[in-house]
Amino acid sequence: MKVLYFTKYSQQGASSRLRSFQYFPYLEKSGLLVTVKPFFDDAYLKSLYLGKKNKAAIIKAYFKRLINLGTVFRYDVVVIEKELFPYFFSWFERLLAFLGVSYIVDYDDAIFHNYDLSTNKWICFFLKNKINTVMRCSNCVIAGNSYLAHRAKIAGAKKIEIIPTVIDLDRYQVKNEYATQQVTIGWIGSPSTFKYVKQIAPVLKQLVARYNVKINIVGAKEDLGFGDNMHYISWTEDSEVESILDFDIGIMPLEDTPWELGKCSYKLIQYMACGVPVVASAVGMNKEVVQEGEQGFLVTSEKDWFTALEKLICNTSLREALGIKGRAKVAKEYCLQQTQGKLTSLLKNSSQA
């Protein structure tokens, strides 16, 4: 059986790597022949991470995908990450459905809000219902969480399956030592999501002053003025687990907006996989991943943030207990070893639909 993946990015893009590429060895081991055609290539991603937009690369991406669409009839099933053409009409997804091409569409973000909540009146007017159409015309929608699945239901999707964004458990070691002296609060992410950390900077500043905690930031470099107590660490795929193992507490602050409701709490899953207790905003999927007082704490205000973090800073045994429970939950629900069978079966059954 042959499967064609239309991913948004190459393996260097986090969403494509986690939602698609990490599954390919398992799919191929089960007898599926996988071909992948990313929309954006490594060169585009490199410029994007440097804060630049390569217009020539964007035009090239649209043209290349148009050419690749001509190969869909060679495959038994097609998997589309989010959409075929960003910021363009759903004409090609509708054409696939009309021609009887079996396609599955996968979401790990509320990208429909790029359109229906856009501040650009023309984008909102012409594309607000685009993703609903893409979902409705698909054979199946794979959603990373219940919020995305609910949107698929409203859109009239024929079939909906929830598969969370997960980690490969074999890559994640567990902490074997929890600090008794200087405690490290850690965050991992990208420069674009560092804005959430900035919102709780006053809380972190109080904790630095009172408890001399260390703040480790992986993947962003914006200075918050904490001096030697703040450490900036470059992100790489090979070193991310090692960086998280240096955390004593992992944090995931979020705003409470429709966009954040589509997020799949991947940071929390990473922290918990390493046995690191967590403190997170009580928003969206965070409330599913974290059980209050079991793997960490859910918070809604600056006072809550301070209280939860202080409790963990001052209690080493509590950090260890919550960390152990976090690892157990990830091993049971949020790892590749648990979800790969579901995806494999879904693809095989789709080819027979």
CSV table of N, CA and C in Angstrom, one decimal, residues 31-191:
chain,number,residue,atom,x,y,z
A,31,GLY,N,4.6,-2.2,6.6
A,31,GLY,CA,4.4,-2.6,5.2
A,31,GLY,C,3.9,-1.5,4.3
A,32,LEU,N,3.7,-0.3,4.8
A,32,LEU,CA,3.3,0.9,4.0
A,32,LEU,C,4.5,1.5,3.4
A,33,LEU,N,4.3,1.9,2.1
A,33,LEU,CA,5.3,2.6,1.4
A,33,LEU,C,5.0,4.1,1.4
A,34,VAL,N,5.9,4.9,2.1
A,34,VAL,CA,5.6,6.3,2.3
A,34,VAL,C,6.4,7.2,1.4
A,35,THR,N,5.8,8.1,0.7
A,35,THR,CA,6.4,9.2,0.0
A,35,THR,C,6.0,10.5,0.6
A,36,VAL,N,7.0,11.4,0.8
A,36,VAL,CA,6.6,12.7,1.4
A,36,VAL,C,7.0,13.8,0.5
A,37,LYS,N,6.1,14.8,0.4
A,37,LYS,CA,6.3,16.0,-0.5
A,37,LYS,C,6.0,17.2,0.4
A,38,PRO,N,7.1,17.8,1.0
A,38,PRO,CA,6.9,19.0,1.8
A,38,PRO,C,6.5,20.2,1.0
A,39,PHE,N,5.8,21.1,1.6
A,39,PHE,CA,5.4,22.4,0.9
A,39,PHE,C,6.6,23.3,0.9
A,40,PHE,N,7.2,23.6,2.1
A,40,PHE,CA,8.3,24.4,2.3
A,40,PHE,C,9.6,23.5,2.5
A,41,ASP,N,10.7,23.9,1.9
A,41,ASP,CA,11.9,23.2,2.0
A,41,ASP,C,12.8,23.7,3.2
A,42,ASP,N,14.0,23.1,3.4
A,42,ASP,CA,14.9,23.5,4.5
A,42,ASP,C,15.4,24.9,4.3
A,43,ALA,N,15.6,25.4,3.1
A,43,ALA,CA,16.1,26.7,2.9
A,43,ALA,C,15.1,27.8,3.3
A,44,TYR,N,13.8,27.5,3.0
A,44,TYR,CA,12.8,28.4,3.5
A,44,TYR,C,12.7,28.5,5.0
A,45,LEU,N,12.8,27.3,5.7
A,45,LEU,CA,12.7,27.3,7.1
A,45,LEU,C,13.9,28.0,7.7
A,46,LYS,N,15.1,27.8,7.2
A,46,LYS,CA,16.3,28.5,7.7
A,46,LYS,C,16.1,30.0,7.7
A,47,SER,N,15.6,30.5,6.6
A,47,SER,CA,15.4,32.0,6.5
A,47,SER,C,14.2,32.4,7.4
A,48,LEU,N,13.2,31.6,7.6
A,48,LEU,CA,12.1,31.9,8.5
A,48,LEU,C,12.6,32.0,9.9
A,49,TYR,N,13.4,31.1,10.3
A,49,TYR,CA,13.9,31.1,11.7
A,49,TYR,C,14.8,32.3,11.9
A,50,LEU,N,15.4,32.9,10.9
A,50,LEU,CA,16.2,34.1,11.0
A,50,LEU,C,15.3,35.3,10.9
A,51,GLY,N,14.0,35.1,10.8
A,51,GLY,CA,13.1,36.3,10.8
A,51,GLY,C,12.9,36.9,9.4
A,52,LYS,N,13.2,36.1,8.4
A,52,LYS,CA,13.1,36.6,7.0
A,52,LYS,C,12.1,35.8,6.3
A,53,LYS,N,11.4,36.4,5.3
A,53,LYS,CA,10.5,35.6,4.4
A,53,LYS,C,11.0,35.7,3.0
A,54,ASN,N,11.3,34.5,2.5
A,54,ASN,CA,11.9,34.4,1.1
A,54,ASN,C,10.7,34.3,0.2
A,55,LYS,N,10.4,35.4,-0.5
A,55,LYS,CA,9.3,35.4,-1.4
A,55,LYS,C,9.4,34.4,-2.6
A,56,ALA,N,10.7,34.4,-3.1
A,56,ALA,CA,10.9,33.5,-4.2
A,56,ALA,C,10.7,32.0,-3.8
A,57,ALA,N,11.1,31.7,-2.6
A,57,ALA,CA,10.9,30.3,-2.1
A,57,ALA,C,9.4,30.0,-1.9
A,58,ILE,N,8.6,31.0,-1.5
A,58,ILE,CA,7.2,30.8,-1.4
A,58,ILE,C,6.5,30.5,-2.7
A,59,ILE,N,6.9,31.3,-3.7
A,59,ILE,CA,6.3,31.1,-5.1
A,59,ILE,C,6.7,29.7,-5.6
A,60,LYS,N,8.0,29.4,-5.3
A,60,LYS,CA,8.5,28.0,-5.7
A,60,LYS,C,7.7,26.9,-5.1
A,61,ALA,N,7.4,27.1,-3.8
A,61,ALA,CA,6.6,26.1,-3.0
A,61,ALA,C,5.2,25.9,-3.6
A,62,TYR,N,4.5,26.9,-4.0
A,62,TYR,CA,3.2,26.8,-4.6
A,62,TYR,C,3.3,26.1,-5.9
A,63,PHE,N,4.2,26.5,-6.7
A,63,PHE,CA,4.4,25.8,-8.0
A,63,PHE,C,4.7,24.4,-7.9
A,64,LYS,N,5.6,24.0,-7.0
A,64,LYS,CA,6.1,22.7,-6.8
A,64,LYS,C,4.9,21.8,-6.3
A,65,ARG,N,4.1,22.3,-5.4
A,65,ARG,CA,3.0,21.5,-4.9
A,65,ARG,C,2.0,21.3,-6.0
A,66,LEU,N,1.8,22.3,-6.9
A,66,LEU,CA,0.8,22.1,-8.0
A,66,LEU,C,1.3,21.0,-8.9
A,67,ILE,N,2.6,20.9,-9.1
A,67,ILE,CA,3.1,19.8,-10.0
A,67,ILE,C,2.9,18.5,-9.3
A,68,ASN,N,3.2,18.4,-7.9
A,68,ASN,CA,3.1,17.2,-7.2
A,68,ASN,C,1.7,16.6,-7.1
A,69,LEU,N,0.7,17.5,-7.2
A,69,LEU,CA,-0.6,17.1,-7.1
A,69,LEU,C,-1.0,16.2,-8.3
A,70,GLY,N,-0.2,16.3,-9.4
A,70,GLY,CA,-0.5,15.4,-10.5
A,70,GLY,C,-0.1,14.0,-10.3
A,71,THR,N,0.5,13.7,-9.2
A,71,THR,CA,1.0,12.3,-8.9
A,71,THR,C,0.0,11.5,-7.9
A,72,VAL,N,-1.0,12.2,-7.5
A,72,VAL,CA,-1.9,11.6,-6.4
A,72,VAL,C,-2.5,10.3,-6.8
A,73,PHE,N,-2.7,10.0,-8.1
A,73,PHE,CA,-3.4,8.8,-8.5
A,73,PHE,C,-2.4,7.6,-8.4
A,74,ARG,N,-1.2,7.8,-8.1
A,74,ARG,CA,-0.2,6.7,-7.9
A,74,ARG,C,-0.3,6.1,-6.5
A,75,TYR,N,-1.1,6.7,-5.7
A,75,TYR,CA,-1.1,6.3,-4.2
A,75,TYR,C,-2.5,5.8,-3.8
A,76,ASP,N,-2.5,5.0,-2.8
A,76,ASP,CA,-3.8,4.5,-2.2
A,76,ASP,C,-4.4,5.5,-1.3
A,77,VAL,N,-3.6,6.3,-0.6
A,77,VAL,CA,-4.2,7.3,0.3
A,77,VAL,C,-3.3,8.5,0.4
A,78,VAL,N,-3.8,9.7,0.5
A,78,VAL,CA,-3.1,10.9,0.6
A,78,VAL,C,-3.3,11.5,2.0
A,79,VAL,N,-2.2,12.0,2.6
A,79,VAL,CA,-2.4,12.6,3.9
A,79,VAL,C,-1.9,14.1,3.7
A,80,ILE,N,-2.8,15.0,4.1
A,80,ILE,CA,-2.5,16.4,4.0
A,80,ILE,C,-2.3,17.0,5.4
A,81,GLU,N,-1.2,17.7,5.6
A,81,GLU,CA,-1.0,18.4,6.8
A,81,GLU,C,-1.6,19.8,6.7
A,82,LYS,N,-2.8,19.9,7.4
A,82,LYS,CA,-3.5,21.2,7.5
A,82,LYS,C,-4.2,21.6,6.2
A,83,GLU,N,-3.5,21.8,5.1
A,83,GLU,CA,-4.1,22.3,3.8
A,83,GLU,C,-3.1,22.2,2.7
A,84,LEU,N,-3.6,22.2,1.5
A,84,LEU,CA,-2.7,22.0,0.4
A,84,LEU,C,-1.9,23.3,0.1
A,85,PHE,N,-2.7,24.4,0.1
A,85,PHE,CA,-2.1,25.7,-0.3
A,85,PHE,C,-2.5,26.8,0.7
A,86,PRO,N,-1.6,27.2,1.6
A,86,PRO,CA,-1.9,28.2,2.6
A,86,PRO,C,-2.4,29.5,1.9
A,87,TYR,N,-3.4,30.1,2.5
A,87,TYR,CA,-3.9,31.4,2.1
A,87,TYR,C,-4.4,31.3,0.7
A,88,PHE,N,-5.0,30.2,0.3
A,88,PHE,CA,-5.6,30.1,-1.0
A,88,PHE,C,-6.9,29.3,-0.9
A,89,PHE,N,-7.8,29.4,-1.8
A,89,PHE,CA,-9.1,28.7,-1.7
A,89,PHE,C,-8.9,27.2,-1.6
A,90,SER,N,-10.0,26.5,-1.2
A,90,SER,CA,-10.0,25.0,-1.0
A,90,SER,C,-10.3,24.3,-2.3
A,91,TRP,N,-10.0,24.9,-3.4
A,91,TRP,CA,-10.4,24.4,-4.7
A,91,TRP,C,-9.7,23.0,-5.0
A,92,PHE,N,-8.5,22.8,-4.6
A,92,PHE,CA,-7.8,21.6,-4.9
A,92,PHE,C,-8.2,20.5,-4.0
A,93,GLU,N,-8.5,20.7,-2.7
A,93,GLU,CA,-9.0,19.7,-1.8
A,93,GLU,C,-10.4,19.2,-2.3
A,94,ARG,N,-11.2,20.2,-2.8
A,94,ARG,CA,-12.5,19.8,-3.3
A,94,ARG,C,-12.3,19.0,-4.6
A,95,LEU,N,-11.3,19.4,-5.4
A,95,LEU,CA,-11.1,18.6,-6.7
A,95,LEU,C,-10.7,17.2,-6.4
A,96,LEU,N,-9.8,17.0,-5.4
A,96,LEU,CA,-9.4,15.6,-5.0
A,96,LEU,C,-10.7,14.8,-4.6
A,97,ALA,N,-11.5,15.4,-3.8
A,97,ALA,CA,-12.7,14.7,-3.4
A,97,ALA,C,-13.6,14.3,-4.6
A,98,PHE,N,-13.8,15.3,-5.5
A,98,PHE,CA,-14.6,15.1,-6.7
A,98,PHE,C,-14.1,14.0,-7.5
A,99,LEU,N,-12.7,13.8,-7.6
A,99,LEU,CA,-12.1,12.8,-8.4
A,99,LEU,C,-12.0,11.5,-7.7
A,100,GLY,N,-12.5,11.4,-6.5
A,100,GLY,CA,-12.5,10.2,-5.7
A,100,GLY,C,-11.1,9.8,-5.1
A,101,VAL,N,-10.3,10.8,-4.9
A,101,VAL,CA,-9.0,10.6,-4.2
A,101,VAL,C,-9.2,10.6,-2.7
A,102,SER,N,-8.8,9.5,-2.1
A,102,SER,CA,-9.0,9.3,-0.6
A,102,SER,C,-7.9,10.2,0.1
A,103,TYR,N,-8.4,11.2,0.8
A,103,TYR,CA,-7.4,12.0,1.6
A,103,TYR,C,-7.8,12.2,3.0
A,104,ILE,N,-6.8,12.2,3.8
A,104,ILE,CA,-6.9,12.4,5.3
A,104,ILE,C,-6.2,13.8,5.5
A,105,VAL,N,-6.8,14.6,6.4
A,105,VAL,CA,-6.2,15.9,6.8
A,105,VAL,C,-5.9,15.9,8.3
A,106,ASP,N,-4.7,16.5,8.6
A,106,ASP,CA,-4.2,16.4,10.0
A,106,ASP,C,-4.0,17.8,10.5
A,107,TYR,N,-4.5,18.0,11.8
A,107,TYR,CA,-4.3,19.3,12.4
A,107,TYR,C,-3.8,19.2,13.8
A,108,ASP,N,-2.8,20.1,14.1
A,108,ASP,CA,-2.3,20.2,15.5
A,108,ASP,C,-2.3,21.6,15.9
A,109,ASP,N,-3.0,22.5,15.2
A,109,ASP,CA,-3.1,23.9,15.5
A,109,ASP,C,-4.5,24.4,14.9
A,110,ALA,N,-5.0,25.4,15.5
A,110,ALA,CA,-6.3,26.0,15.1
A,110,ALA,C,-6.0,26.9,13.9
A,111,ILE,N,-5.5,26.4,12.8
A,111,ILE,CA,-5.2,27.3,11.7
A,111,ILE,C,-6.4,27.9,11.0
A,112,PHE,N,-7.6,27.3,11.3
A,112,PHE,CA,-8.8,27.9,10.8
A,112,PHE,C,-9.0,29.3,11.3
A,113,HIS,N,-8.4,29.6,12.5
A,113,HIS,CA,-8.5,31.0,13.0
A,113,HIS,C,-7.5,32.0,12.3
A,114,ASN,N,-6.6,31.5,11.5
A,114,ASN,CA,-5.8,32.4,10.6
A,114,ASN,C,-6.8,33.0,9.6
A,115,TYR,N,-7.9,32.4,9.3
A,115,TYR,CA,-8.9,32.9,8.4
A,115,TYR,C,-10.1,33.5,9.0
A,116,ASP,N,-10.8,32.7,9.8
A,116,ASP,CA,-12.1,33.3,10.3
A,116,ASP,C,-11.9,34.3,11.4
A,117,LEU,N,-10.7,34.5,12.0
A,117,LEU,CA,-10.4,35.5,12.9
A,117,LEU,C,-9.4,36.5,12.4
A,118,SER,N,-9.1,36.5,11.2
A,118,SER,CA,-8.1,37.3,10.6
A,118,SER,C,-8.5,38.8,10.7
A,119,THR,N,-7.5,39.7,11.0
A,119,THR,CA,-7.8,41.1,11.0
A,119,THR,C,-7.9,41.7,9.6
A,120,ASN,N,-7.4,40.9,8.6
A,120,ASN,CA,-7.6,41.3,7.2
A,120,ASN,C,-9.0,41.0,6.7
A,121,LYS,N,-9.8,42.0,6.4
A,121,LYS,CA,-11.2,41.8,6.1
A,121,LYS,C,-11.3,40.9,4.8
A,122,TRP,N,-10.4,41.0,3.9
A,122,TRP,CA,-10.5,40.2,2.6
A,122,TRP,C,-10.2,38.7,2.9
A,123,ILE,N,-9.2,38.5,3.7
A,123,ILE,CA,-8.9,37.1,4.1
A,123,ILE,C,-10.1,36.5,4.8
A,124,CYS,N,-10.6,37.2,5.7
A,124,CYS,CA,-11.7,36.7,6.5
A,124,CYS,C,-13.0,36.5,5.6
A,125,PHE,N,-13.2,37.4,4.7
A,125,PHE,CA,-14.4,37.3,3.9
A,125,PHE,C,-14.3,36.1,2.9
A,126,PHE,N,-13.2,35.9,2.3
A,126,PHE,CA,-13.0,34.9,1.3
A,126,PHE,C,-12.7,33.5,1.8
A,127,LEU,N,-12.0,33.5,2.9
A,127,LEU,CA,-11.4,32.2,3.4
A,127,LEU,C,-11.9,31.7,4.8
A,128,LYS,N,-12.9,32.5,5.4
A,128,LYS,CA,-13.3,32.1,6.7
A,128,LYS,C,-13.8,30.7,6.8
A,129,ASN,N,-14.4,30.1,5.7
A,129,ASN,CA,-14.9,28.8,5.8
A,129,ASN,C,-14.0,27.8,5.1
A,130,LYS,N,-12.8,28.2,4.7
A,130,LYS,CA,-11.9,27.3,3.9
A,130,LYS,C,-11.7,26.0,4.6
A,131,ILE,N,-11.2,26.0,5.9
A,131,ILE,CA,-10.8,24.8,6.6
A,131,ILE,C,-12.0,23.9,6.8
A,132,ASN,N,-13.2,24.5,7.1
A,132,ASN,CA,-14.4,23.7,7.2
A,132,ASN,C,-14.6,22.9,5.9
A,133,THR,N,-14.4,23.5,4.8
A,133,THR,CA,-14.6,22.7,3.5
A,133,THR,C,-13.5,21.6,3.4
A,134,VAL,N,-12.3,21.9,3.7
A,134,VAL,CA,-11.2,20.9,3.6
A,134,VAL,C,-11.5,19.8,4.5
A,135,MET,N,-12.0,20.0,5.7
A,135,MET,CA,-12.4,19.0,6.6
A,135,MET,C,-13.6,18.1,6.1
A,136,ARG,N,-14.6,18.8,5.6
A,136,ARG,CA,-15.8,18.2,5.2
A,136,ARG,C,-15.5,17.3,3.9
A,137,CYS,N,-14.6,17.7,3.1
A,137,CYS,CA,-14.3,16.9,1.9
A,137,CYS,C,-13.4,15.7,2.1
A,138,SER,N,-12.8,15.7,3.3
A,138,SER,CA,-11.8,14.6,3.5
A,138,SER,C,-12.5,13.3,3.9
A,139,ASN,N,-11.7,12.2,3.8
A,139,ASN,CA,-12.2,11.0,4.3
A,139,ASN,C,-12.2,10.9,5.8
A,140,CYS,N,-11.2,11.6,6.4
A,140,CYS,CA,-11.0,11.6,7.8
A,140,CYS,C,-10.2,12.8,8.3
A,141,VAL,N,-10.6,13.4,9.4
A,141,VAL,CA,-9.8,14.4,10.0
A,141,VAL,C,-9.1,13.8,11.2
A,142,ILE,N,-7.8,14.0,11.3
A,142,ILE,CA,-7.0,13.6,12.5
A,142,ILE,C,-6.8,14.9,13.2
A,143,ALA,N,-7.2,15.0,14.5
A,143,ALA,CA,-7.1,16.2,15.3
A,143,ALA,C,-6.2,15.9,16.5
A,144,GLY,N,-5.4,16.9,16.8
A,144,GLY,CA,-4.5,16.8,17.9
A,144,GLY,C,-5.1,16.9,19.3
A,145,ASN,N,-6.3,17.5,19.3
A,145,ASN,CA,-7.0,17.6,20.6
A,145,ASN,C,-8.5,17.8,20.4
A,146,SER,N,-9.3,17.9,21.5
A,146,SER,CA,-10.7,17.9,21.4
A,146,SER,C,-11.3,19.2,20.8
A,147,TYR,N,-10.6,20.3,21.0
A,147,TYR,CA,-11.0,21.5,20.4
A,147,TYR,C,-11.0,21.5,18.9
A,148,LEU,N,-9.9,20.9,18.3
A,148,LEU,CA,-9.8,20.7,16.9
A,148,LEU,C,-10.8,19.7,16.4
A,149,ALA,N,-11.0,18.7,17.2
A,149,ALA,CA,-12.0,17.7,16.8
A,149,ALA,C,-13.4,18.2,16.7
A,150,HIS,N,-13.7,19.1,17.7
A,150,HIS,CA,-15.0,19.8,17.7
A,150,HIS,C,-15.2,20.6,16.5
A,151,ARG,N,-14.2,21.3,16.1
A,151,ARG,CA,-14.3,22.1,14.8
A,151,ARG,C,-14.6,21.2,13.6
A,152,ALA,N,-13.9,20.1,13.6
A,152,ALA,CA,-14.2,19.1,12.5
A,152,ALA,C,-15.6,18.6,12.5
A,153,LYS,N,-16.2,18.4,13.7
A,153,LYS,CA,-17.6,18.0,13.8
A,153,LYS,C,-18.5,19.0,13.3
A,154,ILE,N,-18.3,20.3,13.7
A,154,ILE,CA,-19.1,21.4,13.2
A,154,ILE,C,-19.0,21.5,11.7
A,155,ALA,N,-17.8,21.2,11.1
A,155,ALA,CA,-17.6,21.4,9.7
A,155,ALA,C,-18.3,20.3,8.9
A,156,GLY,N,-18.7,19.2,9.6
A,156,GLY,CA,-19.4,18.1,8.9
A,156,GLY,C,-18.4,17.0,8.4
A,157,ALA,N,-17.3,16.9,9.1
A,157,ALA,CA,-16.3,15.8,8.7
A,157,ALA,C,-17.0,14.4,8.8
A,158,LYS,N,-16.6,13.6,7.8
A,158,LYS,CA,-17.2,12.2,7.7
A,158,LYS,C,-16.7,11.4,8.9
A,159,LYS,N,-15.4,11.5,9.2
A,159,LYS,CA,-14.8,10.7,10.3
A,159,LYS,C,-13.8,11.6,11.0
A,160,ILE,N,-13.7,11.4,12.3
A,160,ILE,CA,-12.8,12.2,13.1
A,160,ILE,C,-12.1,11.3,14.1
A,161,GLU,N,-10.8,11.4,14.1
A,161,GLU,CA,-10.0,10.7,15.1
A,161,GLU,C,-9.0,11.6,15.8
A,162,ILE,N,-8.9,11.5,17.1
A,162,ILE,CA,-8.0,12.3,17.9
A,162,ILE,C,-6.7,11.5,18.1
A,163,ILE,N,-5.6,12.1,17.7
A,163,ILE,CA,-4.3,11.6,17.9
A,163,ILE,C,-3.4,12.7,18.4
A,164,PRO,N,-3.1,12.7,19.7
A,164,PRO,CA,-2.3,13.9,20.2
A,164,PRO,C,-0.9,14.0,19.6
A,165,THR,N,-0.3,15.1,19.8
A,165,THR,CA,1.1,15.3,19.4
A,165,THR,C,2.0,14.6,20.5
A,166,VAL,N,2.8,13.7,20.1
A,166,VAL,CA,3.4,12.8,21.1
A,166,VAL,C,4.9,12.8,21.0
A,167,ILE,N,5.6,12.3,22.0
A,167,ILE,CA,7.0,12.1,22.0
A,167,ILE,C,7.4,10.6,21.7
A,168,ASP,N,8.6,10.4,21.3
A,168,ASP,CA,9.2,9.1,21.2
A,168,ASP,C,9.8,8.7,22.5
A,169,LEU,N,9.1,7.9,23.3
A,169,LEU,CA,9.5,7.6,24.7
A,169,LEU,C,11.0,7.1,24.8
A,170,ASP,N,11.4,6.4,23.7
A,170,ASP,CA,12.8,5.9,23.8
A,170,ASP,C,13.9,7.0,23.8
A,171,ARG,N,13.5,8.2,23.3
A,171,ARG,CA,14.4,9.3,23.3
A,171,ARG,C,14.5,10.1,24.6
A,172,TYR,N,13.6,9.8,25.5
A,172,TYR,CA,13.4,10.7,26.7
A,172,TYR,C,13.8,9.9,28.0
A,173,GLN,N,15.0,10.3,28.5
A,173,GLN,CA,15.4,9.7,29.8
A,173,GLN,C,14.7,10.4,30.9
A,174,VAL,N,14.7,9.8,32.1
A,174,VAL,CA,14.0,10.4,33.3
A,174,VAL,C,15.1,11.0,34.2
A,175,LYS,N,14.7,12.1,34.8
A,175,LYS,CA,15.6,12.7,35.8
A,175,LYS,C,16.0,11.7,36.9
A,176,ASN,N,17.2,11.7,37.3
A,176,ASN,CA,17.6,10.9,38.4
A,176,ASN,C,18.1,11.7,39.6
A,177,GLU,N,18.0,13.0,39.5
A,177,GLU,CA,18.4,13.8,40.7
A,177,GLU,C,17.5,15.1,40.6
A,178,TYR,N,16.9,15.4,41.8
A,178,TYR,CA,16.1,16.6,41.9
A,178,TYR,C,16.8,17.6,42.9
A,179,ALA,N,17.0,18.8,42.5
A,179,ALA,CA,17.8,19.8,43.2
A,179,ALA,C,17.3,20.0,44.6
A,180,THR,N,18.2,20.1,45.5
A,180,THR,CA,17.9,20.5,46.9
A,180,THR,C,18.3,21.9,47.3
A,181,GLN,N,19.2,22.4,46.4
A,181,GLN,CA,19.7,23.8,46.6
A,181,GLN,C,19.1,24.7,45.6
A,182,GLN,N,19.8,25.2,44.7
A,182,GLN,CA,19.3,26.1,43.7
A,182,GLN,C,18.4,25.4,42.6
A,183,VAL,N,17.2,25.7,42.6
A,183,VAL,CA,16.2,25.1,41.7
A,183,VAL,C,16.1,25.8,40.4
A,184,THR,N,16.0,25.0,39.3
A,184,THR,CA,15.9,25.5,38.0
A,184,THR,C,14.5,25.4,37.4
A,185,ILE,N,13.9,26.6,37.0
A,185,ILE,CA,12.7,26.6,36.3
A,185,ILE,C,13.0,26.7,34.9
A,186,GLY,N,12.4,25.9,34.0
A,186,GLY,CA,12.7,25.8,32.6
A,186,GLY,C,11.5,26.0,31.7
A,187,TRP,N,11.8,26.5,30.5
A,187,TRP,CA,10.8,26.6,29.4
A,187,TRP,C,11.5,26.3,28.1
A,188,ILE,N,10.8,25.6,27.2
A,188,ILE,CA,11.4,25.3,25.9
A,188,ILE,C,10.3,25.8,24.9
A,189,GLY,N,10.8,26.4,23.8
A,189,GLY,CA,9.9,26.9,22.8
A,189,GLY,C,10.6,27.6,21.7
A,190,SER,N,10.0,28.6,21.1
A,190,SER,CA,10.5,29.3,20.0
A,190,SER,C,10.4,30.8,20.3
A,191,PRO,N,11.1,31.7,19.6
A,191,PRO,CA,11.1,33.1,19.8
A,191,PRO,C,9.6,33.6,19.7
